[in-house]
Coordinates of C-alpha atoms in Angstrom, one line a residue:
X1 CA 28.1 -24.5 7.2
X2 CA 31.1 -25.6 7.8
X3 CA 34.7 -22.8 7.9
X4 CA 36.4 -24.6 5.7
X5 CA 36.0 -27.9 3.8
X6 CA 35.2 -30.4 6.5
X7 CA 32.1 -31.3 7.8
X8 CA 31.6 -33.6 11.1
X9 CA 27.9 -34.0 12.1
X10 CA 27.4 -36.1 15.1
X11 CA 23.3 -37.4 16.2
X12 CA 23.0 -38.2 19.7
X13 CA 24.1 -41.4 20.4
X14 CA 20.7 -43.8 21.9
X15 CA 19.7 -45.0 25.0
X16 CA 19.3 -48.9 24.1
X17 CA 16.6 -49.5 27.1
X18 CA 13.9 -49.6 24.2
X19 CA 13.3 -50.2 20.7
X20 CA 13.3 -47.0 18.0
X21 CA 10.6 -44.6 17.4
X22 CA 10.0 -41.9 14.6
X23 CA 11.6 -39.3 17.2
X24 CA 14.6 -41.0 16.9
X25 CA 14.3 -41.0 12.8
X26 CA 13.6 -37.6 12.6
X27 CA 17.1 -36.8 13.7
X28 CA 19.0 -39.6 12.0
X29 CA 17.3 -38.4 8.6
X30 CA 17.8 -34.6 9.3
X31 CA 21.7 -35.5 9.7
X32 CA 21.9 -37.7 6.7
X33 CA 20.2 -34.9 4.7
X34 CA 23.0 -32.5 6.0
X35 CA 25.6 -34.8 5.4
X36 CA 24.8 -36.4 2.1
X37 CA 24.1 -32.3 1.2
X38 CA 28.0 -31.3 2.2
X39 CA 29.6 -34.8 0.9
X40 CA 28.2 -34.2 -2.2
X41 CA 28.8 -30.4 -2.5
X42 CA 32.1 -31.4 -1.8
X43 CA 33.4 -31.3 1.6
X44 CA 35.1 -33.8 3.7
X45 CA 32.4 -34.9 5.6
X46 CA 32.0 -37.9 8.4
X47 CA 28.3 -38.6 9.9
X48 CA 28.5 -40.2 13.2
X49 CA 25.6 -42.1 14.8
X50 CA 25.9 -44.9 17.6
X51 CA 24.2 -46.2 21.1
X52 CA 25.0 -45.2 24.4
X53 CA 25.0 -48.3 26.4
X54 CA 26.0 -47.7 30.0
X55 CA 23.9 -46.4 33.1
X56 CA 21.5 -47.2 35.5
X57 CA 18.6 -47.0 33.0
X58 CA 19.8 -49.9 30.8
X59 CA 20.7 -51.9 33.7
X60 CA 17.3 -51.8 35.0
X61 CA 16.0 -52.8 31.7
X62 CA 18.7 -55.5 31.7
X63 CA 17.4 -57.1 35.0
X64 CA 14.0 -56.8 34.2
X65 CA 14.5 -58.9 31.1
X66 CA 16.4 -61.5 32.6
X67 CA 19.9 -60.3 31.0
X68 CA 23.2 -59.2 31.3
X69 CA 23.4 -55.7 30.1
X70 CA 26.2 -56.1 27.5
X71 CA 23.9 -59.1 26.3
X72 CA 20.7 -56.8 26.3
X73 CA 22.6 -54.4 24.4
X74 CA 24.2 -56.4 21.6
X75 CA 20.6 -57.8 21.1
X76 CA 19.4 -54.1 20.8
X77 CA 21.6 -53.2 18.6
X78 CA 21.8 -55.6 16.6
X79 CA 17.5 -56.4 16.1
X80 CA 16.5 -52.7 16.5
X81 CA 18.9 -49.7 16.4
X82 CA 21.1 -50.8 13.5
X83 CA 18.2 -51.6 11.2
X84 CA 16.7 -48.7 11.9
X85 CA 19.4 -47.1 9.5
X86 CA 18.9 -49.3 6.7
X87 CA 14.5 -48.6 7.5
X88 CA 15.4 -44.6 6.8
X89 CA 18.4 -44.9 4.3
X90 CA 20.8 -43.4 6.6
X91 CA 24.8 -43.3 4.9
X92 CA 26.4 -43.1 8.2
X93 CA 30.4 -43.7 8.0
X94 CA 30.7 -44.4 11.8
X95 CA 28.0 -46.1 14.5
X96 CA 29.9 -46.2 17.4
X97 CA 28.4 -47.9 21.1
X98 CA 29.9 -46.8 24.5
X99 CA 30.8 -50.5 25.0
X100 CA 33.7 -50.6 21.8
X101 CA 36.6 -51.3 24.0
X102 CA 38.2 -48.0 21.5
X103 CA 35.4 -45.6 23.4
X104 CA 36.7 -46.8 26.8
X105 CA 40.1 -46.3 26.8
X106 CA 39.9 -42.7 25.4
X107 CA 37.0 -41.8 28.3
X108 CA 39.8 -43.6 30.8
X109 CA 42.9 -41.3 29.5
X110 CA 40.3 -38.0 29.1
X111 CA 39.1 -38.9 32.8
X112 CA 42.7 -39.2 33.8
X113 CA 43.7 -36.1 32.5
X114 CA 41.5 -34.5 34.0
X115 CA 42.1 -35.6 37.3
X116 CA 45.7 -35.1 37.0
X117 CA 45.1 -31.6 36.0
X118 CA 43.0 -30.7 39.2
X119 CA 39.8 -30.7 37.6
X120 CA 37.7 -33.5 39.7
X121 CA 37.9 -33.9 43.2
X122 CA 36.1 -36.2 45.9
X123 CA 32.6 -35.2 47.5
X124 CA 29.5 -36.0 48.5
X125 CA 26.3 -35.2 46.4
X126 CA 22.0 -35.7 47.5
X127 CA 19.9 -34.8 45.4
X128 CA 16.7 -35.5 42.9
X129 CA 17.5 -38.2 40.4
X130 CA 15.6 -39.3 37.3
X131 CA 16.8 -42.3 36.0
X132 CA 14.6 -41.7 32.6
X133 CA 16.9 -39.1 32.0
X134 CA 19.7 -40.3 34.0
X135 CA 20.3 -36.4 35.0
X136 CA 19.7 -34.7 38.6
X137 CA 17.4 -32.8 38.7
X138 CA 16.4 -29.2 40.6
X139 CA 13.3 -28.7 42.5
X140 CA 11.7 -26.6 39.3
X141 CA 12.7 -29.4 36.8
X142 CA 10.2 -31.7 39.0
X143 CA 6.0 -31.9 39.4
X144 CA 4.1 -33.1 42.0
X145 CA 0.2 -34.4 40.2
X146 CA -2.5 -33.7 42.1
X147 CA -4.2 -36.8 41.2
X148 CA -3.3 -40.4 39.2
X149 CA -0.9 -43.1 40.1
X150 CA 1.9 -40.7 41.4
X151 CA -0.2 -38.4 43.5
X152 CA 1.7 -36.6 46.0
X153 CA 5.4 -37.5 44.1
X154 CA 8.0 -35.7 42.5
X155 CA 7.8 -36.7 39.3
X156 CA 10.2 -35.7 36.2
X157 CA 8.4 -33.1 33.8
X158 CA 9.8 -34.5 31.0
X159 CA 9.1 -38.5 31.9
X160 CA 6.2 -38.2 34.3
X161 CA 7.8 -40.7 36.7
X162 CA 8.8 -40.8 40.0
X163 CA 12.1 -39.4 40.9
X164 CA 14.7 -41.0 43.4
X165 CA 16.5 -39.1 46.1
X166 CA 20.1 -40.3 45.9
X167 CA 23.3 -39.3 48.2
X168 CA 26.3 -41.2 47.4
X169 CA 30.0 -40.1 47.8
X170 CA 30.9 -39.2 44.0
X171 CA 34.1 -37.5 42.2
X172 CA 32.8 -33.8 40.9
X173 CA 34.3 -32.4 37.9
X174 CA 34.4 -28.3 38.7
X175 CA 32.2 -27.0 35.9
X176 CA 31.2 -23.8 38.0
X177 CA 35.0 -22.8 37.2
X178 CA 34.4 -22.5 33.3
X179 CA 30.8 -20.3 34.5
X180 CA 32.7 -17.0 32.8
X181 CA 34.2 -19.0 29.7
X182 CA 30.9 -20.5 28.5
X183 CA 29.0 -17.2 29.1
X184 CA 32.0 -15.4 26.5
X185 CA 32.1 -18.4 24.4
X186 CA 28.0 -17.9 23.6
X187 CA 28.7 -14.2 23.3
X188 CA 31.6 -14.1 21.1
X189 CA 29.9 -16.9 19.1
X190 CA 26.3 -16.5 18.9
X191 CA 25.7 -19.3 16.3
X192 CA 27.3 -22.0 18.5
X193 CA 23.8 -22.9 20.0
X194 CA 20.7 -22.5 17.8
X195 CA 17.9 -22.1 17.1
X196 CA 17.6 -19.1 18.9
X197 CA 15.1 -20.3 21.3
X198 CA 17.6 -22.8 22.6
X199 CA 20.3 -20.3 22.6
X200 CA 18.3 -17.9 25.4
X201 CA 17.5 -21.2 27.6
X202 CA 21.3 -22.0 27.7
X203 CA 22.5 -18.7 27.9
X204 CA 20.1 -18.1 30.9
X205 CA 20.6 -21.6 32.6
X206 CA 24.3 -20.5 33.1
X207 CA 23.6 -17.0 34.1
X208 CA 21.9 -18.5 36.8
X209 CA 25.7 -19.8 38.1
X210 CA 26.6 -23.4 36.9
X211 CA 27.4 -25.9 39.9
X212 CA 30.1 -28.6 40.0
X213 CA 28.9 -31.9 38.1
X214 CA 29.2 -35.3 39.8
X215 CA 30.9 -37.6 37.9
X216 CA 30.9 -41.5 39.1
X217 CA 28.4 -43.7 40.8
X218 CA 28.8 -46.4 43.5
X219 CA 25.6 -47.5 44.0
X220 CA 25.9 -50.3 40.2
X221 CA 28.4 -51.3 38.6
X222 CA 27.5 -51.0 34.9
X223 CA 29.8 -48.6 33.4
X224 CA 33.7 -47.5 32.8
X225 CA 35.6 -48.1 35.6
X226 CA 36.9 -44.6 37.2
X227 CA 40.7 -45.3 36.3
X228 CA 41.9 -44.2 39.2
X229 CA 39.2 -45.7 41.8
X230 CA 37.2 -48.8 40.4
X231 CA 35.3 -49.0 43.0
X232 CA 33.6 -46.4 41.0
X233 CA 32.1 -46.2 37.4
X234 CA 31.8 -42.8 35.1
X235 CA 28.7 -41.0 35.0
X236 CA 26.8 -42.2 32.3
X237 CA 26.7 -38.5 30.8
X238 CA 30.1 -38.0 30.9
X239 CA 31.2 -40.8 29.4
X240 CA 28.6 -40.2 26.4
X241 CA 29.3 -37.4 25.6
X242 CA 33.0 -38.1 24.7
X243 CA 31.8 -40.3 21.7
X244 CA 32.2 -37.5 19.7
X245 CA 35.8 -37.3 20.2
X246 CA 36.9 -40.9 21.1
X247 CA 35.2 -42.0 17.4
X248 CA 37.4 -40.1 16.1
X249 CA 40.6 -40.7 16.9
X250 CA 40.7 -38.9 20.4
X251 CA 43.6 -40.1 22.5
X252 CA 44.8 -43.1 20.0
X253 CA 45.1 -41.1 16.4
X254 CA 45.9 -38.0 16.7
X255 CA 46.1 -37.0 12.8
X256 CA 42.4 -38.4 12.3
X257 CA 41.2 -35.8 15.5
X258 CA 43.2 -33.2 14.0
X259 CA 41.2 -34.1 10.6
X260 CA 38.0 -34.6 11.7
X261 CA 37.7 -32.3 15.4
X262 CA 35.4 -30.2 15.8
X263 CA 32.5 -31.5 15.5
X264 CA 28.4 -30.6 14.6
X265 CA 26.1 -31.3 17.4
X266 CA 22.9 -32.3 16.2
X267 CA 20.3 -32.8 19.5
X268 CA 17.4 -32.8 20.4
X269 CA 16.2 -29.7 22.4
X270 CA 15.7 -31.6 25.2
X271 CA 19.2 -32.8 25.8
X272 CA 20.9 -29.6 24.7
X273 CA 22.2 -28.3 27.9
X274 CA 24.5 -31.4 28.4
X275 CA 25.6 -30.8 24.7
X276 CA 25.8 -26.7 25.3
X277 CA 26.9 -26.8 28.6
X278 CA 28.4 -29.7 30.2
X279 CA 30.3 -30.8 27.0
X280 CA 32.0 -27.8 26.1
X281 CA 33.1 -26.9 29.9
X282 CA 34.8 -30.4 29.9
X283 CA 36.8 -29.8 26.4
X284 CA 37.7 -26.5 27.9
X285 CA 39.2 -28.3 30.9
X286 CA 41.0 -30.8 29.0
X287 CA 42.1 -28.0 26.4
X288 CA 40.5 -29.0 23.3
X289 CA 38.4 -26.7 21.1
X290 CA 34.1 -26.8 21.6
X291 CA 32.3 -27.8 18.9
X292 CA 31.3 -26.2 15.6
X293 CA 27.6 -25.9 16.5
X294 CA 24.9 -27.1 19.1
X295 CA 21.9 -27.3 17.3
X296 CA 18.8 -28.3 19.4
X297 CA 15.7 -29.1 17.1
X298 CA 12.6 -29.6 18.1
X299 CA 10.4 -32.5 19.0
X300 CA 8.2 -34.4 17.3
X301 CA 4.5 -34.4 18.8
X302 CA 1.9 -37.0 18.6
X303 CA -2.1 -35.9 20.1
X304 CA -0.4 -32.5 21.2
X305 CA 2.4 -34.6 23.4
X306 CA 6.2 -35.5 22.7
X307 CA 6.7 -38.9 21.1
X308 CA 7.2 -41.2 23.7
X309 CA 7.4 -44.9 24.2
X310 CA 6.4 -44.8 28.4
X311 CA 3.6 -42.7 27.1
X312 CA 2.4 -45.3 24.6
X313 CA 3.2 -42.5 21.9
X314 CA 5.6 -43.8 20.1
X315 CA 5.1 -44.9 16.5
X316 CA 7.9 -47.6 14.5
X317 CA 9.8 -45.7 11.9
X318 CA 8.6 -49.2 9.7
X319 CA 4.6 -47.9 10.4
X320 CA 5.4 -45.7 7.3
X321 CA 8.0 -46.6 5.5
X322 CA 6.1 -50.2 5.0
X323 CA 3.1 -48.2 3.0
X324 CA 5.0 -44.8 2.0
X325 CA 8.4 -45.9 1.8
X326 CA 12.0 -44.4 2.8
X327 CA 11.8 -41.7 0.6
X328 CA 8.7 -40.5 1.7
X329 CA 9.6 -40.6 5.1
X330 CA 12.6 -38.5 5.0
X331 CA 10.8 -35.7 2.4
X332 CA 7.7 -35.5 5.1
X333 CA 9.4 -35.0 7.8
X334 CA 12.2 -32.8 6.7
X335 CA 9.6 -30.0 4.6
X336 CA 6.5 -30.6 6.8
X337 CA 8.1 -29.2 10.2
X338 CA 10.5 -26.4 10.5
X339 CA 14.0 -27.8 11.7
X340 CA 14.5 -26.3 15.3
X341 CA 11.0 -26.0 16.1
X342 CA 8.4 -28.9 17.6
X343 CA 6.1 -30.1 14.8
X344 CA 3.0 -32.6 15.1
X345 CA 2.6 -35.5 13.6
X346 CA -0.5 -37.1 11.4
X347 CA -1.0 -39.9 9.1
X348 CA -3.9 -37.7 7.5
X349 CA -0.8 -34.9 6.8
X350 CA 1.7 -37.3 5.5
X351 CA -1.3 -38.8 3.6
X352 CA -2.3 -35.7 2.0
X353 CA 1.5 -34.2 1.4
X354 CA 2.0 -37.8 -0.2
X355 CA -0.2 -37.5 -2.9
X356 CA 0.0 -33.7 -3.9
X357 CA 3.6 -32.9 -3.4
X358 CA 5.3 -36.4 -4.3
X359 CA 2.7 -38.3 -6.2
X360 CA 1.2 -35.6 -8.1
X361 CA 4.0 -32.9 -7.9
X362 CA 7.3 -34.5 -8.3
X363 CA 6.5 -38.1 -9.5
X364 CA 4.2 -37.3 -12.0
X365 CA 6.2 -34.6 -13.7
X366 CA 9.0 -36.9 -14.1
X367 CA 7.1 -39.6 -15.6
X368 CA 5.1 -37.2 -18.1
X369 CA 9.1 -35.7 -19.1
X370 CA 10.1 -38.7 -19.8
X371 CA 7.3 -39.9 -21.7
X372 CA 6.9 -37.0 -24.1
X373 CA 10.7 -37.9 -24.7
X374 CA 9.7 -41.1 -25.7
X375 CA 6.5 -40.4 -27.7
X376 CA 7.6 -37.0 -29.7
X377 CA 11.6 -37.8 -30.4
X378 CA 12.4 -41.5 -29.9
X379 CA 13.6 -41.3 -26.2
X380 CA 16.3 -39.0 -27.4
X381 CA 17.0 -35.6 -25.2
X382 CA 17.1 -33.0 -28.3
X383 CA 18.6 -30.2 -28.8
X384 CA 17.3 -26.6 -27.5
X385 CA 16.9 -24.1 -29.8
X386 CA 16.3 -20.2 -29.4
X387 CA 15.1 -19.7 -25.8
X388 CA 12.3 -17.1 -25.0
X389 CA 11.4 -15.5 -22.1
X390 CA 9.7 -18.6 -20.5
X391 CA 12.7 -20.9 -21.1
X392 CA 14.9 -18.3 -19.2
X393 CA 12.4 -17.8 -16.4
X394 CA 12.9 -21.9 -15.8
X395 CA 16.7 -21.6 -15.9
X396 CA 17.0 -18.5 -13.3
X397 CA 14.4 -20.8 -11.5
X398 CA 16.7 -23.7 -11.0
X399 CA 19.9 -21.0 -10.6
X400 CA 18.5 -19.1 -7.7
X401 CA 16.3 -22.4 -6.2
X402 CA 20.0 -24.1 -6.2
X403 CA 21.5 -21.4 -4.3
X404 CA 18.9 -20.5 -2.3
X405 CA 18.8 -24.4 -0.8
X406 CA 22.4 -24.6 -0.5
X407 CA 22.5 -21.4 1.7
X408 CA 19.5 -22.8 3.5
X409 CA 21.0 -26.2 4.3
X410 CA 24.2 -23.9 5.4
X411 CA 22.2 -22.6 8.3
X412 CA 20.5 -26.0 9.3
X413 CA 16.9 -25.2 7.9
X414 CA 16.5 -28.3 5.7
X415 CA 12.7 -27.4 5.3
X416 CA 13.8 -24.1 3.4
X417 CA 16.1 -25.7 1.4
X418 CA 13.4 -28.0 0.2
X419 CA 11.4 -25.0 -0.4
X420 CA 13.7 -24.0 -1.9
X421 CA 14.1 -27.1 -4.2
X422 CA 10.4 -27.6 -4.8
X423 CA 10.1 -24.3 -6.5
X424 CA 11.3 -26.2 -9.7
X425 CA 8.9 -28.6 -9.1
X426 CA 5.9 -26.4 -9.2
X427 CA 7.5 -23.5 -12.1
X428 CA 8.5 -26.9 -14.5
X429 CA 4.5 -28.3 -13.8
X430 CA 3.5 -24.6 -14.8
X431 CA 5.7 -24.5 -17.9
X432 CA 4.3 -27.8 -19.1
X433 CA 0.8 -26.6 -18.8
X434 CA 1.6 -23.0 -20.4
X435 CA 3.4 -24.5 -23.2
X436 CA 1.4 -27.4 -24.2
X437 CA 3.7 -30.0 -25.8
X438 CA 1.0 -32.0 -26.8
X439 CA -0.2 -29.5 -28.9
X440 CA 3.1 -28.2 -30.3
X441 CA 4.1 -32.1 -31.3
X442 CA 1.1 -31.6 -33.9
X443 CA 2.5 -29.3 -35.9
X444 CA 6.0 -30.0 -37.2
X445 CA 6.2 -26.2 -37.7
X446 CA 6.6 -26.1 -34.1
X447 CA 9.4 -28.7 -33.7
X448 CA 12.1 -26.4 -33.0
X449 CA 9.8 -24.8 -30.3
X450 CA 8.7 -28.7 -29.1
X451 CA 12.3 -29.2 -28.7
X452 CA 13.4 -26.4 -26.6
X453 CA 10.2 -26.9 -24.3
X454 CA 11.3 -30.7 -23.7
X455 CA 14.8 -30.2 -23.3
X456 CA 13.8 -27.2 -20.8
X457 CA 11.8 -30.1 -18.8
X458 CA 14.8 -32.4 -19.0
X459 CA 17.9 -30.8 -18.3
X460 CA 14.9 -29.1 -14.9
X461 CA 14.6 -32.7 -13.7
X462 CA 18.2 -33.1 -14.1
X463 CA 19.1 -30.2 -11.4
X464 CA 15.7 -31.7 -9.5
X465 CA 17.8 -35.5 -9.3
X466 CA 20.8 -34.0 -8.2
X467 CA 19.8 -31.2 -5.6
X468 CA 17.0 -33.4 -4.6
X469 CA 19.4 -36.5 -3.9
X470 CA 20.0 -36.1 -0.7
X471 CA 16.6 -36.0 0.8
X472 CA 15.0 -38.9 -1.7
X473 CA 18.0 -40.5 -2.9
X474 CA 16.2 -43.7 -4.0
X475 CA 13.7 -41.9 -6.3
X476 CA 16.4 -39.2 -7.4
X477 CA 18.7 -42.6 -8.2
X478 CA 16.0 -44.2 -10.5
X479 CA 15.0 -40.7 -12.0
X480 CA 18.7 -40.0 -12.9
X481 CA 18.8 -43.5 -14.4
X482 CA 15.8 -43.0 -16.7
X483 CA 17.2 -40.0 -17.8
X484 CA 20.2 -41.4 -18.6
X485 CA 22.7 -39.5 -17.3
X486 CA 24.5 -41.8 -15.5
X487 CA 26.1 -42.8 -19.1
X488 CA 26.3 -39.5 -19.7
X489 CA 27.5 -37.5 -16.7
X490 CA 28.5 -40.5 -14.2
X491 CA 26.6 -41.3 -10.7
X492 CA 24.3 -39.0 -9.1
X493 CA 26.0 -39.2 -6.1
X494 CA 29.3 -37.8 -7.9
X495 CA 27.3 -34.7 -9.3
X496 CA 29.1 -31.1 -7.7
X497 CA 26.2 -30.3 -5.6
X498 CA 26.5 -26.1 -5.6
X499 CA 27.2 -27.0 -9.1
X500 CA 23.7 -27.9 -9.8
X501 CA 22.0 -24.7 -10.5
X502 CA 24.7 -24.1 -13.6
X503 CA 22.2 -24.7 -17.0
X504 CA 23.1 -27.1 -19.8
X505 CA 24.6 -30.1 -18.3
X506 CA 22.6 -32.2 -19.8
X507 CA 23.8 -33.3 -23.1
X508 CA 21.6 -33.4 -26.0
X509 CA 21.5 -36.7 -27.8
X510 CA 21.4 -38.9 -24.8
X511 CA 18.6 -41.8 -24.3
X512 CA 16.0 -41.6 -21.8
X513 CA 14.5 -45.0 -20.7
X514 CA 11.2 -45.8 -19.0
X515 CA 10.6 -44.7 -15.7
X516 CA 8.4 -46.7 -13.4
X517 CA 6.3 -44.3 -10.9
X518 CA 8.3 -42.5 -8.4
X519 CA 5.6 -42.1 -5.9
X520 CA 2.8 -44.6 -6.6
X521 CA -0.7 -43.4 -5.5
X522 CA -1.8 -44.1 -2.5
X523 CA -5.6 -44.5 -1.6
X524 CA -5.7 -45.2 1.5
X525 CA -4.1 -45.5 4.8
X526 CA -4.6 -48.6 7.0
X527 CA -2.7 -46.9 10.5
X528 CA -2.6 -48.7 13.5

């Protein structure tokens, strides 16, 4: 959670050398859910997503399709990565792409600085390269197969291809001077990486002594110009990595930095050392604070393997959200695998969650709310009466489930907060079936009772819309609708989120209208 009342949470920016996959939605959704969270608690919050565009890798790609690169990458862009946040119903405020001429002249002046303040000097670098990961890599980062195509090679764990041996003559950056100021900034601030698991990798990476970081390439030409040598272009890590500032104001407004800086990392675990490492070593050299948080979650696994689109793994965020839709999408993913840790994916799992938890769970205690509403008083909420001990065990439900998410979401476990949240699902299905409305609208001796049980339901899926908003906010939008309480208590999205938990908001007297299904039923998945 944030120290004060601003929130910044930054996803990686993309390679654009290939179309999205599911991987890539996993961590766009988990940042919307965190930022939709904190906007609507209340905090000044900014979610920041975008492309990285430069390197070798999307050269290659370039050539090999016959383009330019800054042609490849507009189309990219522009067929593939933006819709991608319309196909998952991400509320970014920023999508920034290495190639916005306002990213390039603040990586110019933050180079510059640098070199002026004796930070980067002139050398000569060989070594293993992966141009999958555009990273150099050391001996124990590589594999040589015993059998298949690359027999004999060094190949890159993590893409299974063929590394290059590269020596060029390169400008370092001296990160092995900043060695002692990471290893105090993870000890005086043990929450800056997480999960934990990822914390002990980073911590004992650097332990192991950090060397100096080359910084340019001569061998292409694709990339920022080193200001003071253009013969030169910046590393494509190093100039990515300063999205996070130039985006916001770094080097051109200096009241939006102020505002916005620091920032929430969230990454992928793989690419957490550049973010834990490498990133906060070059803010210390150009004297500007690290980060908020690193936090590296884990991957999503398809047949046991991380998704992967060189590995033929890799599944179109449209694949589901064509048959389940958006909604379903970002609730599966977000309460089916622990944030932080690798989870596997399975159409049977998203299938079966589908159907009990959304379908049967959620959607169909809305719809049966709202039409006891209709059938036993008009479409009118009424009035509670007397409550018993029942009625008060749903309140302290929704009171500690509210809490209990919003102190969940604080630490970055979105699939406790939904846990969390869900708890009011399954207490209010409970109390329906305990207190039998259908039986209580028989008698009018019972009406008091009949009201009290109903409005208990209602005002339940009121706190369910609102806390439940940012994760489904389609199906929270139409729910809130039905119930009228737009009219009533203005737009969902204006509700004080920590405020949800607080009992009686919903005013008796209002109107609820029909409610088409939330979650219609699903029979059967046709997967590719």
């Amino acid at each position: 959670m944030s120290d004060g009342s601003s929130f910044y949470i930054t996803t990686p920016i993309f390679y654009v050398n290939d179309v999205p996959h599911i991987g890539h939605a996993y961590t766009e959704v988990a940042a919307d859910v965190l930022s939709r969270w904190h906007r609507q608690a209340g905090d000044d919050t900014w979610l920041l997503t975008g492309t990285d565009e430069h390197g070798q890798k999307i050269l290659r790609t370039a050539t090999a399709n016959g383009l330019e690169p800054r042609e490849w990458a507009d189309r990219l862009v522009a067929s593939a990565w933006k819709p991608l946040l319309d196909t998952v119903d991400i509320a970014n405020d920023d999508f920034i792409r290495t190639t916005d001429e306002r990213h390039e002249v603040a990586v110019t002046r933050f180079l510059q600085k640098l070199h002026d303040d004796g930070h980067i000097y002139a050398g000569e670098y060989e070594g293993y390269y992966c141009v999958g990961c555009e990273e150099y890599k050391l001996r124990d980062e590589l594999d040589e197969p015993l059998s298949g195509e690359y027999q004999g090679q060094l190949v890159c764990k993590i893409h299974s291809r063929p590394i290059e041996i590269l020596k060029e003559k390169n400008y370092f950056f001296r990160m092995s001077a900043f060695e002692q100021q990471l290893l105090d900034l993870y000890e005086s601030r043990p929450d800056f990486v997480q999960p934990e698991s990822v914390r002990n990798e980073i911590v004992q990476f650097v332990r192991q002594g950090l060397s100096d970081l080359s910084i340019s390439r001569s061998s292409f030409d694709w990339g920022i110009k080193v200001p003071w040598d253009p013969s030169h272009v910046v590393y494509v890590w190093f100039d990515a990595l300063l999205n996070y500032t130039t985006a916001v104001g770094y080097g051109t407004d200096d009241e939006l930095f102020a505002r916005r800086w620091p920032a929430y990392h969230l990454v992928g675990k793989d690419i957490a050392r550049f973010h834990a490492v490498i990133w906060p070593a070059m803010l210390l050299a150009a004297g500007l604070e690290v980060p908020h948080k690193v936090f590296g979650h884990g991957w999503l696994l398809v047949g046991g393997e991380k998704m992967s689109k060189s590995k033929l793994t890799g599944i179109a965020p449209s694949q589901i959200t064509d048959t389940f839709g958006s909604d379903a999408f970002r609730y599966y993913f977000m309460r089916a695998i622990s944030f932080g840790q690798d989870g596997s994916f399975s159409w049977e799992d998203l299938s079966a969650r589908y159907q009990a938890e959304l379908a049967n769970g959620f959607g169909n205690l809305a719809s049966r709310v709202i039409a006891m509403l209709q059938r036993y008083f008009d479409g009118e909420v009424p009035a509670a009466g007397t409550p018993t001990e029942a009625d008060a065990g749903i309140q302290k439900t929704v009171a500690d489930a509210a809490a209990g998410a919003d102190a969940a979401i604080g630490r970055f476990a979105i699939h406790e907060g939904i846990a969390s949240i869900w708890t009011i699902v399954d207490e209010l299905n409970g109390y329906i079936t305990e207190q039998e409305p259908w039986t209580l609208a028989k008698d009018d001796a019972n009406r008091e009772r009949l009201q009290t049980v109903l409005y208990t339901a209602a005002e339940g899926l009121r706190a369910l819309a609102v806390l439940l908003s940012p994760v489904v906010p389609k199906a929270t939008g139409r729910l809130w609708t039905a119930l009228g309480a737009d009219g009533a208590l203005g737009e969902l999205d204006a509700q004080p989120l920590r405020d949800a938990g607080r009992w009686g908001q919903l005013p008796a007297g209002i109107r609820v209208s029909s409610l088409e299904s939330l979650f219609p039923r699903i029979d059967q998945i046709a997967a590719e």
